[in-house]
mmCIF file of C-alpha atoms in Angstrom:
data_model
loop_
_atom_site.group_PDB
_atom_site.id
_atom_site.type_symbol
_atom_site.label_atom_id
_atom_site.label_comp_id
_atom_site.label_asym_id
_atom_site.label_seq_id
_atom_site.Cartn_x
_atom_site.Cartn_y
_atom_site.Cartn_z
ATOM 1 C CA UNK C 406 114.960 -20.905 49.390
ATOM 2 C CA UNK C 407 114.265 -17.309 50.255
ATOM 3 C CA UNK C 408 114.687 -18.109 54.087
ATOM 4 C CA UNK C 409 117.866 -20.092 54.086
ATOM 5 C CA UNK C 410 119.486 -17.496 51.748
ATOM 6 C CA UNK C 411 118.205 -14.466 54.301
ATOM 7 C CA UNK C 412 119.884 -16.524 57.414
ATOM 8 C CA UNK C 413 122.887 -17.543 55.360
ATOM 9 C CA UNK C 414 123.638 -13.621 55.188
ATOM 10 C CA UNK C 415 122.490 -12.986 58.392
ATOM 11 C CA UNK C 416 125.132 -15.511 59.740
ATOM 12 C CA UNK C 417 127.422 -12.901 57.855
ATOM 13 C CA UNK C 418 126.700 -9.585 59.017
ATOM 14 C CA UNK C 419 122.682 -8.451 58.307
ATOM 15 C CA UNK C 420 122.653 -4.627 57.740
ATOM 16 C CA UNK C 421 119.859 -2.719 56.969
ATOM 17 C CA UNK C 422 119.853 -3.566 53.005
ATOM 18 C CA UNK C 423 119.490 -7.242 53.917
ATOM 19 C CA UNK C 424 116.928 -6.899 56.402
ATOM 20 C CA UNK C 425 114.994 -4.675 54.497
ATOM 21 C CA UNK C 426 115.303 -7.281 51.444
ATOM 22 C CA UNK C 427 113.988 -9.893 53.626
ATOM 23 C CA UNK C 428 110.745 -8.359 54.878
ATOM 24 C CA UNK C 429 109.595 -6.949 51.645
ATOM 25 C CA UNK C 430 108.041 -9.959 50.664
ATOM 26 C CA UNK C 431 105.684 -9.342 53.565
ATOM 27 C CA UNK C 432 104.452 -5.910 51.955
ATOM 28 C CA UNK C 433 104.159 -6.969 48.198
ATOM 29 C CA UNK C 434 101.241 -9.017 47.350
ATOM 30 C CA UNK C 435 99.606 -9.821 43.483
ATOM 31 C CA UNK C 436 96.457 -9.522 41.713
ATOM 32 C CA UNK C 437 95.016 -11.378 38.401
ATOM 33 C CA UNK C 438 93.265 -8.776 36.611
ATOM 34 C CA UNK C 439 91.746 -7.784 33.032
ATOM 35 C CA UNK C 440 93.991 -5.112 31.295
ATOM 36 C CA UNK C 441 95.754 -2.144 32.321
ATOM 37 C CA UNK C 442 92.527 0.208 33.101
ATOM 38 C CA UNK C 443 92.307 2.307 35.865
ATOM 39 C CA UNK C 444 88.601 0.650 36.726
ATOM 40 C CA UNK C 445 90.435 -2.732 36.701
ATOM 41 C CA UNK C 446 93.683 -1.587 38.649
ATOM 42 C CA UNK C 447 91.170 -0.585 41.460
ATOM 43 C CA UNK C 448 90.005 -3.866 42.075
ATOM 44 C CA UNK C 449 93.602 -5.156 41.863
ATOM 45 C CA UNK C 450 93.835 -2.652 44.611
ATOM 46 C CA UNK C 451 91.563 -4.055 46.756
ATOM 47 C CA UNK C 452 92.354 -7.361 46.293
ATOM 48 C CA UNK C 453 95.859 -6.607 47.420
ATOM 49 C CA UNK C 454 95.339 -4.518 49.995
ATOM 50 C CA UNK C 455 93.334 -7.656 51.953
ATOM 51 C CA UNK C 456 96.068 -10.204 50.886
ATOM 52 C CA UNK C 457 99.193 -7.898 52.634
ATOM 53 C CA UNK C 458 97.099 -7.741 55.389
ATOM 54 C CA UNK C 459 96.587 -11.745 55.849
ATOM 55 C CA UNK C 460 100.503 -12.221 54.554
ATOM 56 C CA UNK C 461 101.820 -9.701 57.027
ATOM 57 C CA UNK C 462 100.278 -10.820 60.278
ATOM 58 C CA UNK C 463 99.607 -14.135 59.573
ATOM 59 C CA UNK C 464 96.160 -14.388 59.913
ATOM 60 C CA UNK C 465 93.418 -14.957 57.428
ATOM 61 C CA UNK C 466 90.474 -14.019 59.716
ATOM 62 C CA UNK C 467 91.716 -10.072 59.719
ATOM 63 C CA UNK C 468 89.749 -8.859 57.008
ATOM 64 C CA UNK C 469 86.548 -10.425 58.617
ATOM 65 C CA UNK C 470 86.990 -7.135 60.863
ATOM 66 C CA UNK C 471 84.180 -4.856 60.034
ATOM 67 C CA UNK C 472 86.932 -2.191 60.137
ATOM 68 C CA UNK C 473 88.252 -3.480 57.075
ATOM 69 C CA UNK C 474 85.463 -2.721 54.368
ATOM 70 C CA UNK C 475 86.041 1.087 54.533
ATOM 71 C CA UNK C 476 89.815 0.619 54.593
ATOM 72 C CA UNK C 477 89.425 -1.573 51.366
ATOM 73 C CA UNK C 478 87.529 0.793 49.372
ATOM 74 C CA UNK C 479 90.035 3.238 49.365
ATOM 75 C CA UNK C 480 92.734 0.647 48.796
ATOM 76 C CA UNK C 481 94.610 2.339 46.000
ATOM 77 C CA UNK C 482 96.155 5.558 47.963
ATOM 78 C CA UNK C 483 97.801 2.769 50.333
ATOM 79 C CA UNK C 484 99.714 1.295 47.352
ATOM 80 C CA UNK C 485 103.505 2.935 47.406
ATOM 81 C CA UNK C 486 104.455 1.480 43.557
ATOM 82 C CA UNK C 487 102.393 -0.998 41.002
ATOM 83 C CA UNK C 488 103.481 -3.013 38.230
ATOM 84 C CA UNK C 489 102.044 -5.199 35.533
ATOM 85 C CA UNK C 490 103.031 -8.650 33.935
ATOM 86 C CA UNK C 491 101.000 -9.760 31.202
ATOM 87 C CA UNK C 492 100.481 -13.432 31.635
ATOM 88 C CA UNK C 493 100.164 -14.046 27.600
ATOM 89 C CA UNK C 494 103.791 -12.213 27.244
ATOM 90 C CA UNK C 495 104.951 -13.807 24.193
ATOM 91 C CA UNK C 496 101.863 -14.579 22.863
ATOM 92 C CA UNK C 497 100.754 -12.119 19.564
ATOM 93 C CA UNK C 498 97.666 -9.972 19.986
ATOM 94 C CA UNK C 499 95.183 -11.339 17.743
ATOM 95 C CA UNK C 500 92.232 -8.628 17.853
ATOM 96 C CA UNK C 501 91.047 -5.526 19.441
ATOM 97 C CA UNK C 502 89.727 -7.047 22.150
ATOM 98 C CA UNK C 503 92.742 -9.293 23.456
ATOM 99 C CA UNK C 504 94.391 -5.562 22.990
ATOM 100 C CA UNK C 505 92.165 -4.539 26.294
ATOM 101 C CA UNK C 506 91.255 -7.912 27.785
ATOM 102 C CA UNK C 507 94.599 -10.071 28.511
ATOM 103 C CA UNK C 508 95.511 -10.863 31.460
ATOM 104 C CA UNK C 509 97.660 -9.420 33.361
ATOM 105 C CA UNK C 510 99.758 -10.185 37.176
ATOM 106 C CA UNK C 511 99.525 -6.976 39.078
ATOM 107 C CA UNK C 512 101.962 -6.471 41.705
ATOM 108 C CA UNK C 513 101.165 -4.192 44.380
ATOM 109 C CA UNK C 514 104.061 -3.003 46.936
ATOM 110 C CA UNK C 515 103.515 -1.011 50.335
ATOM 111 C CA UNK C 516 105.209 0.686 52.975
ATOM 112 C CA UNK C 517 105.401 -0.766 56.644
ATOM 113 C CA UNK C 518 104.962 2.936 57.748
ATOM 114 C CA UNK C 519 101.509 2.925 56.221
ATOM 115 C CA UNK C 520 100.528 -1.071 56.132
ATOM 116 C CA UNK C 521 101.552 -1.446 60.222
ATOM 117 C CA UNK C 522 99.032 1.607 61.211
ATOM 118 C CA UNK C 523 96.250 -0.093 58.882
ATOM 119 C CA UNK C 524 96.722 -3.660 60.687
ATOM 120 C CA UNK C 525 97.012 -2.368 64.355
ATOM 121 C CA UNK C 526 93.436 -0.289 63.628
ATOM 122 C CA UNK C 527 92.131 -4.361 62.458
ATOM 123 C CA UNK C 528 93.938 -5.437 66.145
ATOM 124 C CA UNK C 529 96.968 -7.124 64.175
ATOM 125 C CA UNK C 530 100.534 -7.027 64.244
ATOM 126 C CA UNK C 531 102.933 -7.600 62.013
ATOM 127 C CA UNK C 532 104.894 -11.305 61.785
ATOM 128 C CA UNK C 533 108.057 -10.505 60.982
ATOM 129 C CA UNK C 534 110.022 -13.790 62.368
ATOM 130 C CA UNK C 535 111.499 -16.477 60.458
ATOM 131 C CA UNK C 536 108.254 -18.202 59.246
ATOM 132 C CA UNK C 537 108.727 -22.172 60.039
ATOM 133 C CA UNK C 538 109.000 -24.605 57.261
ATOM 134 C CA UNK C 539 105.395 -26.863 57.643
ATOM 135 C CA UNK C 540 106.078 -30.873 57.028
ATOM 136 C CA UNK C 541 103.020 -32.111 55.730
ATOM 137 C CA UNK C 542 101.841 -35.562 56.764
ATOM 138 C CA UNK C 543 98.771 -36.356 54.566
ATOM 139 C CA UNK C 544 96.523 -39.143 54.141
ATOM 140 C CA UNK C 545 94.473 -38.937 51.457
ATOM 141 C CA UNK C 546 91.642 -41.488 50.253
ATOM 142 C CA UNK C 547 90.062 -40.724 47.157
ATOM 143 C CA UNK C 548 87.012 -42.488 44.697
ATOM 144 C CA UNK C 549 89.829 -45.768 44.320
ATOM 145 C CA UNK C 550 92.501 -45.926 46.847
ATOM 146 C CA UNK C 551 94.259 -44.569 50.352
ATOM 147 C CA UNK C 552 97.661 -43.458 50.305
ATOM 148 C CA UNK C 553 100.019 -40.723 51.503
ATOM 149 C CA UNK C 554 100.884 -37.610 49.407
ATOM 150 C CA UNK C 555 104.655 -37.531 49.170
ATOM 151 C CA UNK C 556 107.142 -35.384 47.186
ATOM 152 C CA UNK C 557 107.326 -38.555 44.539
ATOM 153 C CA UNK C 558 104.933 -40.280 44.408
ATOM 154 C CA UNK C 559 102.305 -40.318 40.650
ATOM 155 C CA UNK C 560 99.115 -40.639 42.705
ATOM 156 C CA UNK C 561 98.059 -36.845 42.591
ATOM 157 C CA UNK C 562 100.519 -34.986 41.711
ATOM 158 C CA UNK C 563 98.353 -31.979 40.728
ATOM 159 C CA UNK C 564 97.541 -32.283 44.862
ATOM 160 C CA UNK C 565 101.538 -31.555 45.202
ATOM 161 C CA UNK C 566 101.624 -28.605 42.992
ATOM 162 C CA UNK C 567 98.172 -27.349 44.529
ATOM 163 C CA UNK C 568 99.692 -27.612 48.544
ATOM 164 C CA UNK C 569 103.023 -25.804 47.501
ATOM 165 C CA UNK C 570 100.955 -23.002 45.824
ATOM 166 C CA UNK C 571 98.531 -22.939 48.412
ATOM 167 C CA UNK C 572 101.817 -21.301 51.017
ATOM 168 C CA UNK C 573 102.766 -18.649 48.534
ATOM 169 C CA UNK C 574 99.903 -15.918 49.746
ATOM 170 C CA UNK C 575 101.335 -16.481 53.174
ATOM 171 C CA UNK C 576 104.784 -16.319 52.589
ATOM 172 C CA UNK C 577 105.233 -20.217 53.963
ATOM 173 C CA UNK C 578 106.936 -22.803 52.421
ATOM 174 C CA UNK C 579 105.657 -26.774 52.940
ATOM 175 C CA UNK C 580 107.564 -29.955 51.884
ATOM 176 C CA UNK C 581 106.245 -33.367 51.743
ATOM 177 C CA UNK C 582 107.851 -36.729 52.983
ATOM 178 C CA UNK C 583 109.615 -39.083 50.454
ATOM 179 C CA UNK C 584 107.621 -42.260 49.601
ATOM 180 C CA UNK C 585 110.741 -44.340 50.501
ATOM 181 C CA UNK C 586 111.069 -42.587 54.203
ATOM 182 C CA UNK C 587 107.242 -43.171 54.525
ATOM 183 C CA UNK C 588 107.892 -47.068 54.081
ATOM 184 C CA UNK C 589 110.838 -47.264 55.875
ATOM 185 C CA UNK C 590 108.753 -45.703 59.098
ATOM 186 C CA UNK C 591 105.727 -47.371 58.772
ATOM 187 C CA UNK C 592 103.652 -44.519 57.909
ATOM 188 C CA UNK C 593 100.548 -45.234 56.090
ATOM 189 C CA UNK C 594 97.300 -44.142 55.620
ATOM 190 C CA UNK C 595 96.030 -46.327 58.963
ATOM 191 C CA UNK C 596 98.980 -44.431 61.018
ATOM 192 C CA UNK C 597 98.181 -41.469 59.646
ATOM 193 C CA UNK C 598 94.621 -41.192 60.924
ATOM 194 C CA UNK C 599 95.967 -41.185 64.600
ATOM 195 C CA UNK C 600 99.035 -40.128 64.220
ATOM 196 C CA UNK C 601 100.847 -37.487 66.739
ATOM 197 C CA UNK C 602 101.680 -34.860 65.301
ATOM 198 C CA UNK C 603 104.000 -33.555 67.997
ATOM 199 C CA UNK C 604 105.555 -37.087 67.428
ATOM 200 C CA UNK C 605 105.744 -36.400 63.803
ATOM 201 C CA UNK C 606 107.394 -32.493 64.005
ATOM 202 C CA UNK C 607 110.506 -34.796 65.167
ATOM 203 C CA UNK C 608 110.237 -36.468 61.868
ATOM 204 C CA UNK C 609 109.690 -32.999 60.190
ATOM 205 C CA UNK C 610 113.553 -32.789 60.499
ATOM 206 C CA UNK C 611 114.406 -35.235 58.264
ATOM 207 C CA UNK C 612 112.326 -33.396 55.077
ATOM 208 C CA UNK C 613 113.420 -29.906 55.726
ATOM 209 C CA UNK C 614 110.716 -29.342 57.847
ATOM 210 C CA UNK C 615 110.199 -26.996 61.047
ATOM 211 C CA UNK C 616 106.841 -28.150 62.335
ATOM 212 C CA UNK C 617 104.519 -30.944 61.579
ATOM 213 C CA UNK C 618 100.717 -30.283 59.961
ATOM 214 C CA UNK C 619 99.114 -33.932 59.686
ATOM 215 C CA UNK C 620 96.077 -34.632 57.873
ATOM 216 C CA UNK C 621 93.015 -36.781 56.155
ATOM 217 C CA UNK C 622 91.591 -36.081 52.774
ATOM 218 C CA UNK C 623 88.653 -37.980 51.749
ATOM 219 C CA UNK C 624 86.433 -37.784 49.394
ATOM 220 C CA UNK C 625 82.771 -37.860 50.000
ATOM 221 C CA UNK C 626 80.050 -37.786 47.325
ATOM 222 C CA UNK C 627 77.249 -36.664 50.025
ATOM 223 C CA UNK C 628 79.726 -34.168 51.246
ATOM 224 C CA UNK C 629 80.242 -33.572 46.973
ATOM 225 C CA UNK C 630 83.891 -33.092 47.278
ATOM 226 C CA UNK C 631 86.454 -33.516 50.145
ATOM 227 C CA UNK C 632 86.311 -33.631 53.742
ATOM 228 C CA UNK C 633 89.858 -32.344 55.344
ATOM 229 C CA UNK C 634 91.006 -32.652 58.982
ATOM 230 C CA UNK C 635 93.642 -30.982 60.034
ATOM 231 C CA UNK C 636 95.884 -30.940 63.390
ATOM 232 C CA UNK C 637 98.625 -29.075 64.101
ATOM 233 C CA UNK C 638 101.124 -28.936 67.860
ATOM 234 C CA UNK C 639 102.265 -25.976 68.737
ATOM 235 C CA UNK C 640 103.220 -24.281 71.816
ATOM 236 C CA UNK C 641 102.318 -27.394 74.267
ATOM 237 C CA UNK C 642 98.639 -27.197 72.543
ATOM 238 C CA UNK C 643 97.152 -30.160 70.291
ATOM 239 C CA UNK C 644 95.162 -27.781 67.253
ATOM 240 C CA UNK C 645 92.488 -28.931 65.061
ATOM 241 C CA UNK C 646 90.117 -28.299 62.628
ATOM 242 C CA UNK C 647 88.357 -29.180 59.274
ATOM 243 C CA UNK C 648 86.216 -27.875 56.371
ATOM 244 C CA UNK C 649 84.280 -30.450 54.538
ATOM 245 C CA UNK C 650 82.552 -30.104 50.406
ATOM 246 C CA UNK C 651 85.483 -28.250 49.047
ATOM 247 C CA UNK C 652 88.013 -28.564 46.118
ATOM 248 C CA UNK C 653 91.317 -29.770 47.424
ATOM 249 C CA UNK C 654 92.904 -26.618 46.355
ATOM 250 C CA UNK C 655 90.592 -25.296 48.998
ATOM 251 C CA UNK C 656 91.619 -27.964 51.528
ATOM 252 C CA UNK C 657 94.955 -26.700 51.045
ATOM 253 C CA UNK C 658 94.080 -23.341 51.336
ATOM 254 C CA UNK C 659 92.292 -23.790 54.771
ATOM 255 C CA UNK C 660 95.303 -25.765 55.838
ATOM 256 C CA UNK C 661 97.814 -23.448 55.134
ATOM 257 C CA UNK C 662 95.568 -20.193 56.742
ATOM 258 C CA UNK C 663 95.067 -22.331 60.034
ATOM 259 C CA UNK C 664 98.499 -23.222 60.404
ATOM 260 C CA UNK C 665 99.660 -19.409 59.708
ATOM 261 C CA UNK C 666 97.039 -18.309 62.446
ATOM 262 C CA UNK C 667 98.400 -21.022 65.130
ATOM 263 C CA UNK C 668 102.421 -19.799 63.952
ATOM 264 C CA UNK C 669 102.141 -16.309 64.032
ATOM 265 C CA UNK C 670 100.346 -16.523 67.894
ATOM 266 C CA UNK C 671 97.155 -15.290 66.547
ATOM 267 C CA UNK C 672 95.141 -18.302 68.504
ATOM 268 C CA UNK C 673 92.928 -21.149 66.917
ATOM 269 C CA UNK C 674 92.290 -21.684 63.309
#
């Protein structure tokens, strides 16, 4: 929603307001943290500071730079303005402690002039374009039965909700096909497997999509939770990769930080 409605006034005439508007998104990130405390607020600090590092260029692998750790530390005199949202707004205090202890959404904004400087010294650069919608194609098998995840289907729909927040840190946006459209195509779980995926960015269209990330979820009790492959086309290049004993909400997460590695040029997942 936030793309389409930066082009749409870009189609109009841009300016510097509306420019400005767009890329701040790439310099704000969030924090969960305990209170209002300065002690706290520090390690919101940090926690930012890494996550507008990985939003802004696009890749997840920059804070694995040694260069990072000292950088991090100090995070709080890179922050240009905080603010707090208590996620039990609405909710009475019941006791001293909830008075020091609820939680709270810390927002953390930054400046390009100082953020820019700090990712160029970790060998980054900022990714600034318009970030491609990502089509997901996914077969999943789990303890009863195969299927595809679509947009409406009841098989897993906490698996939906868990994909769509797993592109929020990185500023992307991913839709799912229709379970009709999947039928009408022939895509099942069987196609899915060996699907092409430069084949399916063609079908990306058709759901909103810019690019096609296709993909097998299975669950494995020797593995003790999921084993996720993931492939990707891009640029003339066929990517892959996998992780294997994680959470689905961690499948997600490694799909989403591959695919924002091979988009922003940064190389292989």
């Amino acid at each position: 929603m936030a793309r389409a409605f930066a082009i749409a006034l870009a189609g109009a005439w841009p300016g510097d307001a509306v420019i400005a508007a767009d890329i701040s998104r790439f310099y704000t990130s969030d924090a969960i943290v305990t209170g209002t405390g300065q002690e706290n607020r520090q390690i919101g600090f940090r926690e930012c500071l890494g996550e507008v590092l990985v939003k802004l260029s696009g890749d997840a692998t920059i804070i694995d730079n040694p260069a990072f750790a000292p950088l991090q530390a100090e995070a709080g005199k890179f922050v240009s303005a905080f603010s707090y949202r208590d996620r039990l707004e609405g909710i009475p205090i019941h006791d001293e402690q909830g008075t020091h202890d609820r939680p709270h959404n810390l927002t953390c904004r930054f400046e390009p002039a100082t953020i820019d400087p700090l990712l160029a010294r970790l060998g980054g650069k900022p990714w600034l374009s318009p970030r491609p919608v990502i089509a997901v194609f996914l077969a999943v098998h789990d303890q009863k039965r195969r299927f595809v995840l679509t947009q409406d289907g009841d098989e897993r729909p906490y698996m939906v909700d868990s994909l769509f927040a797993a592109a929020v840190p990185l500023a992307l946006s991913a839709v799912l096909p229709d379970a009709a459209a999947m039928a009408d195509r022939g895509i099942d779980f069987a196609t899915l497997q060996h699907a092409d995926p430069a084949k399916l960015t063609e079908q990306a269209a058709r759901f909103k999509g810019d690019v096609a990330l296709t993909g097998t979820l299975v669950w494995s009790d020797a593995a003790r939770g999921w084993i996720a492959k993931w492939r990707m086309a891009a640029s003339g290049k066929i990517y892959a990769w996998q992780v294997s004993g994680v959470s689905f909400d961690d499948a997600f997460r490694h799909a989403i930080r591959g695919s924002a590695r091979i988009l922003s040029g940064n190389g292989a997942p």
